[in-house]
């Protein structure tokens, strides 16, 4: 199917979102809006302890409370279900992960029982009557300490180390021998934070006792992944599980791992005789117990540089904290390597990567998943080295960036960066920012004793995974490549109806998909009806369907484009018959009766209703050689990947690489230590832009998310595993009130790896975290302070600046 | 969340008198702040019901107490644990008795661990509140023994 036939009128336009009409009028349908007859309500009883043995769990008082339908415990579930599938290899494959704790709790907030009642209030009251007794065990809240295995979370496994692997490429030792400078960094730390979608997790499950089918209405954001876990856990055939999503109020990846709660709701429905069971997560439950982003510690980093400050080699030891249960992990142990060198050219590197379980909330693939930690680490290295050697931050980057003429660029671990122009992004950002003016203002402010820093963060948003990388963490996993499905049809009345396998949470899929189809069929996007939201019974999805990992613009829209082209091809054959002409005599357009096909030679036309009628309702005149035409075209797009070399950890792991470059001016107030953003620029390159206003909105969203993570949002645990930031009062998510004015710019380097030149985007590579850390480093380097942590609020800056002794975490060896 | 406390005071009673007071649940337990009632299982085990309240988190807590060290007239130590307002509390409180002239120097120390929603939601208030309540207990003890 050639794209040459596409008219390309709509792709690239800032078409207002089709979704707005529904959502802004309050007419969206979210999972909590759904009310079913005889519906019951579920409430979890959760562990107050981070690590404890369950001595007793007495549910008798709850069970007899009026209005209570049933109570479930982990012990009961363990008798009738299988533990969830583990992605990791032995010994961690031995872990027994059930949706309710069976004999032991491993994080504060872990559910131990579920109470199901006629009303939410009755469920709440009954949950308080569940009596539990625990024997506290030593908690482990630090991943490095967890690796000492003094207190085991999962005794059957025998270790807290989930995974370990060494990623080594090039001639590391040779590069260090020849280095002009070697910079040593003792420890860097990427903090734990999460996302705060407007809508928390919601599950409605109904286990129909008549046909043993389970029907979910929920807001899980990767349902095709969830049903694979649920089917094996519940012991039902996967085709008996229907998952339907509707409008979703944000996910940021966190809702991918709601399958344990989905399992409990289904089992509760079964126990309650098939009545639907609804669970609506509270905000505190979401913060303490849904999923967090990965926390990561970077140890013993050594950086080799030549005399010009060009990085030639890197050695480091990384320890990732995945919380109490791996669940989506240890995929994060390889996903970071999609961006192994970041935007830089170094070829020699050795990274020893480990992941540990701790007595904290399990992690999930949070926006920028696994890559942002690594990209932050690389940006810290670049800035620390620049400061130590005495090279300006912008110049340091220009000396190390992969150059535009080097694309497509193969990284040391075999990933292929499709396109990019990082120096140009820096140039655009500087221009928007007024770089030279700010440098003058900064120098003047410093003379007044003010602490002002200018920081640059260059980052990547890798999109459309090769799931073959999962075989690097576990060679026995049966996943590789990537695919997405779409279905484009003319319904009986000739309406163009498109169904996609994604479940958008604000990304505007309805609009961008309509733009693509509109171009193929040369009709207005308003005439395309897009069925968004996931539904297994639409038969559109593949094993990778969902919305995650910055891939819709490539995988989703490629599937949409393929399905539309397939439909177009069928329409042409049918119209050629109907209009008694040849296919190359036909043109697509709209007439008085809506979308139609015209014969250029005769001027005759047939509209879509007429065409559909020939196939669906008035088929007697259709010749048999056209019987294969259905006008109902499913297309599965597959990414052109190969399985990576799992031993060498080498291969193409992602299809597209969007990039972002942010610049910020940050001042640390002398009296309050509050970091204030004085100016902010975000430049984005996601290849060919499908809808500029949607892309711009995504950039603002990712920027807000990153700024919140950099200075406001932190999951704080005390020494015994109590989470101390379990409400918005303490977690302090960013709001519009905290957002600086963001100057936005973009460049386009079309991807050769997608049909349209578009690249997946939306995660933003957590650019603000890198950028603010860099600006703070610039502000405080003269005070001998190294920014060691990705989270820097007034309190942490006060502690760093008021410390009696400067921590010397960085040293430099000069060999010239 | 761990709250540590400790201190000392002198009292004009013999170590034996002080020890006997401290190890008698019927006399010691009512000194606990917001004491509501007690049931005694045996000489060394008893359960006290106390009111707890931190801001809008209010409720009653049953604390299972055990006299875990009893060395007359030198040392007494209690261990306890209980549930309160969505959380769990575990505590130890020890008293070392040192003769001081005709009286006794009481050296007291302890630690309370708070787990769960109570610590998560009210964490910042717990330490001052805990210290205030411990001081109430010590003040009550001094009054009762004087």
PDB file of N, CA, C and O in Angstrom, chain A residues 12 85 101 131 136 166 197 253 261 324 364 441 454 461 476 488 502 504 515 533 587 591 609 645 703 717 769 811:
ATOM      1  N   UNK A  12      -0.980  16.906   9.998  1.00  0.00           N
ATOM      2  CA  UNK A  12      -0.139  18.098  10.094  1.00  0.00           C
ATOM      3  C   UNK A  12      -0.910  19.336  10.490  1.00  0.00           C
ATOM      4  O   UNK A  12      -0.313  20.372  10.777  1.00  0.00           O
ATOM      5  N   UNK A  85       1.824 -14.755  36.851  1.00  0.00           N
ATOM      6  CA  UNK A  85       3.017 -15.065  36.055  1.00  0.00           C
ATOM      7  C   UNK A  85       4.133 -14.107  36.450  1.00  0.00           C
ATOM      8  O   UNK A  85       3.887 -12.919  36.669  1.00  0.00           O
ATOM      9  N   UNK A 101      -2.486 -10.604  50.162  1.00  0.00           N
ATOM     10  CA  UNK A 101      -1.374 -11.254  50.871  1.00  0.00           C
ATOM     11  C   UNK A 101      -1.849 -12.547  51.507  1.00  0.00           C
ATOM     12  O   UNK A 101      -2.955 -12.607  52.059  1.00  0.00           O
ATOM     13  N   UNK A 131     -10.355  -8.048  61.867  1.00  0.00           N
ATOM     14  CA  UNK A 131      -9.321  -8.000  62.900  1.00  0.00           C
ATOM     15  C   UNK A 131      -8.062  -8.721  62.403  1.00  0.00           C
ATOM     16  O   UNK A 131      -8.149  -9.856  61.929  1.00  0.00           O
ATOM     17  N   UNK A 136       5.700  -8.323  63.383  1.00  0.00           N
ATOM     18  CA  UNK A 136       6.530  -7.432  62.556  1.00  0.00           C
ATOM     19  C   UNK A 136       7.874  -8.084  62.238  1.00  0.00           C
ATOM     20  O   UNK A 136       8.483  -8.736  63.090  1.00  0.00           O
ATOM     21  N   UNK A 166      25.289  -7.514  33.149  1.00  0.00           N
ATOM     22  CA  UNK A 166      26.327  -6.537  32.811  1.00  0.00           C
ATOM     23  C   UNK A 166      26.183  -6.177  31.342  1.00  0.00           C
ATOM     24  O   UNK A 166      26.129  -7.060  30.477  1.00  0.00           O
ATOM     25  N   UNK A 197      -2.935  10.746  38.188  1.00  0.00           N
ATOM     26  CA  UNK A 197      -4.011  10.970  37.221  1.00  0.00           C
ATOM     27  C   UNK A 197      -5.259  11.503  37.909  1.00  0.00           C
ATOM     28  O   UNK A 197      -5.501  11.201  39.089  1.00  0.00           O
ATOM     29  N   UNK A 253       0.969   5.332  32.598  1.00  0.00           N
ATOM     30  CA  UNK A 253       1.571   4.012  32.780  1.00  0.00           C
ATOM     31  C   UNK A 253       1.187   3.332  34.076  1.00  0.00           C
ATOM     32  O   UNK A 253       1.242   2.110  34.189  1.00  0.00           O
ATOM     33  N   UNK A 261      -5.918  -6.021  41.287  1.00  0.00           N
ATOM     34  CA  UNK A 261      -7.227  -5.570  41.759  1.00  0.00           C
ATOM     35  C   UNK A 261      -8.335  -6.101  40.845  1.00  0.00           C
ATOM     36  O   UNK A 261      -9.445  -6.414  41.310  1.00  0.00           O
ATOM     37  N   UNK A 324       7.943  -4.179  46.395  1.00  0.00           N
ATOM     38  CA  UNK A 324       7.754  -5.489  47.015  1.00  0.00           C
ATOM     39  C   UNK A 324       7.554  -6.640  46.034  1.00  0.00           C
ATOM     40  O   UNK A 324       7.915  -7.776  46.326  1.00  0.00           O
ATOM     41  N   UNK A 364       5.593   0.509  38.737  1.00  0.00           N
ATOM     42  CA  UNK A 364       4.919   0.275  37.460  1.00  0.00           C
ATOM     43  C   UNK A 364       5.596   1.128  36.415  1.00  0.00           C
ATOM     44  O   UNK A 364       6.407   1.994  36.738  1.00  0.00           O
ATOM     45  N   UNK A 441      22.525  38.498  32.732  1.00  0.00           N
ATOM     46  CA  UNK A 441      21.720  38.702  33.955  1.00  0.00           C
ATOM     47  C   UNK A 441      22.225  37.804  35.090  1.00  0.00           C
ATOM     48  O   UNK A 441      22.266  38.205  36.247  1.00  0.00           O
ATOM     49  N   UNK A 454      21.726  28.201  35.257  1.00  0.00           N
ATOM     50  CA  UNK A 454      21.092  27.914  33.962  1.00  0.00           C
ATOM     51  C   UNK A 454      21.400  26.458  33.622  1.00  0.00           C
ATOM     52  O   UNK A 454      22.566  26.047  33.655  1.00  0.00           O
ATOM     53  N   UNK A 461      12.886  10.236  23.935  1.00  0.00           N
ATOM     54  CA  UNK A 461      11.629   9.542  24.215  1.00  0.00           C
ATOM     55  C   UNK A 461      11.540   8.404  23.201  1.00  0.00           C
ATOM     56  O   UNK A 461      11.085   8.586  22.076  1.00  0.00           O
ATOM     57  N   UNK A 476      13.458 -17.174  28.112  1.00  0.00           N
ATOM     58  CA  UNK A 476      12.334 -18.089  27.894  1.00  0.00           C
ATOM     59  C   UNK A 476      11.017 -17.366  27.627  1.00  0.00           C
ATOM     60  O   UNK A 476       9.981 -18.006  27.438  1.00  0.00           O
ATOM     61  N   UNK A 488     -11.086  -0.769   9.979  1.00  0.00           N
ATOM     62  CA  UNK A 488     -11.742   0.344   9.300  1.00  0.00           C
ATOM     63  C   UNK A 488     -12.830  -0.244   8.408  1.00  0.00           C
ATOM     64  O   UNK A 488     -12.565  -1.167   7.632  1.00  0.00           O
ATOM     65  N   UNK A 502      -6.101   0.872  20.989  1.00  0.00           N
ATOM     66  CA  UNK A 502      -5.495   1.664  22.064  1.00  0.00           C
ATOM     67  C   UNK A 502      -6.560   2.044  23.076  1.00  0.00           C
ATOM     68  O   UNK A 502      -7.751   1.859  22.856  1.00  0.00           O
ATOM     69  N   UNK A 504      -6.897   5.454  24.904  1.00  0.00           N
ATOM     70  CA  UNK A 504      -6.335   6.775  25.184  1.00  0.00           C
ATOM     71  C   UNK A 504      -6.780   7.344  26.523  1.00  0.00           C
ATOM     72  O   UNK A 504      -7.869   7.055  27.007  1.00  0.00           O
ATOM     73  N   UNK A 515      -7.711  11.970  11.400  1.00  0.00           N
ATOM     74  CA  UNK A 515      -6.925  12.737  10.422  1.00  0.00           C
ATOM     75  C   UNK A 515      -6.276  11.814   9.395  1.00  0.00           C
ATOM     76  O   UNK A 515      -6.250  12.108   8.200  1.00  0.00           O
ATOM     77  N   UNK A 533     -11.096   3.517  22.927  1.00  0.00           N
ATOM     78  CA  UNK A 533     -11.293   2.649  24.079  1.00  0.00           C
ATOM     79  C   UNK A 533     -11.107   1.218  23.626  1.00  0.00           C
ATOM     80  O   UNK A 533     -11.393   0.851  22.482  1.00  0.00           O
ATOM     81  N   UNK A 587     -11.921   8.637  -8.427  1.00  0.00           N
ATOM     82  CA  UNK A 587     -11.368   9.578  -7.448  1.00  0.00           C
ATOM     83  C   UNK A 587     -12.283   9.640  -6.236  1.00  0.00           C
ATOM     84  O   UNK A 587     -13.498   9.499  -6.333  1.00  0.00           O
ATOM     85  N   UNK A 591     -19.628  14.418  -2.053  1.00  0.00           N
ATOM     86  CA  UNK A 591     -20.633  15.051  -2.898  1.00  0.00           C
ATOM     87  C   UNK A 591     -21.825  15.481  -2.068  1.00  0.00           C
ATOM     88  O   UNK A 591     -21.731  15.595  -0.840  1.00  0.00           O
ATOM     89  N   UNK A 609     -22.910   4.793   1.089  1.00  0.00           N
ATOM     90  CA  UNK A 609     -24.085   3.998   1.434  1.00  0.00           C
ATOM     91  C   UNK A 609     -24.380   3.008   0.298  1.00  0.00           C
ATOM     92  O   UNK A 609     -24.631   1.831   0.505  1.00  0.00           O
ATOM     93  N   UNK A 645      20.256 -10.087  20.233  1.00  0.00           N
ATOM     94  CA  UNK A 645      21.212 -11.084  20.718  1.00  0.00           C
ATOM     95  C   UNK A 645      21.201 -10.999  22.243  1.00  0.00           C
ATOM     96  O   UNK A 645      21.697 -10.036  22.839  1.00  0.00           O
ATOM     97  N   UNK A 703       6.092  18.376  30.607  1.00  0.00           N
ATOM     98  CA  UNK A 703       6.922  19.357  31.308  1.00  0.00           C
ATOM     99  C   UNK A 703       6.403  19.559  32.736  1.00  0.00           C
ATOM    100  O   UNK A 703       7.181  19.596  33.699  1.00  0.00           O
ATOM    101  N   UNK A 717       9.452   7.419  52.534  1.00  0.00           N
ATOM    102  CA  UNK A 717       9.220   6.327  53.480  1.00  0.00           C
ATOM    103  C   UNK A 717      10.077   6.547  54.717  1.00  0.00           C
ATOM    104  O   UNK A 717      11.211   7.036  54.603  1.00  0.00           O
ATOM    105  N   UNK A 769      13.383  17.134  34.814  1.00  0.00           N
ATOM    106  CA  UNK A 769      14.156  16.657  35.971  1.00  0.00           C
ATOM    107  C   UNK A 769      15.640  16.866  35.690  1.00  0.00           C
ATOM    108  O   UNK A 769      16.387  17.365  36.542  1.00  0.00           O
ATOM    109  N   UNK A 811      35.361  13.274  42.363  1.00  0.00           N
ATOM    110  CA  UNK A 811      36.790  13.607  42.288  1.00  0.00           C
ATOM    111  C   UNK A 811      37.208  13.538  40.822  1.00  0.00           C
ATOM    112  O   UNK A 811      36.554  12.885  40.008  1.00  0.00           O
TER     113      UNK A 811
END
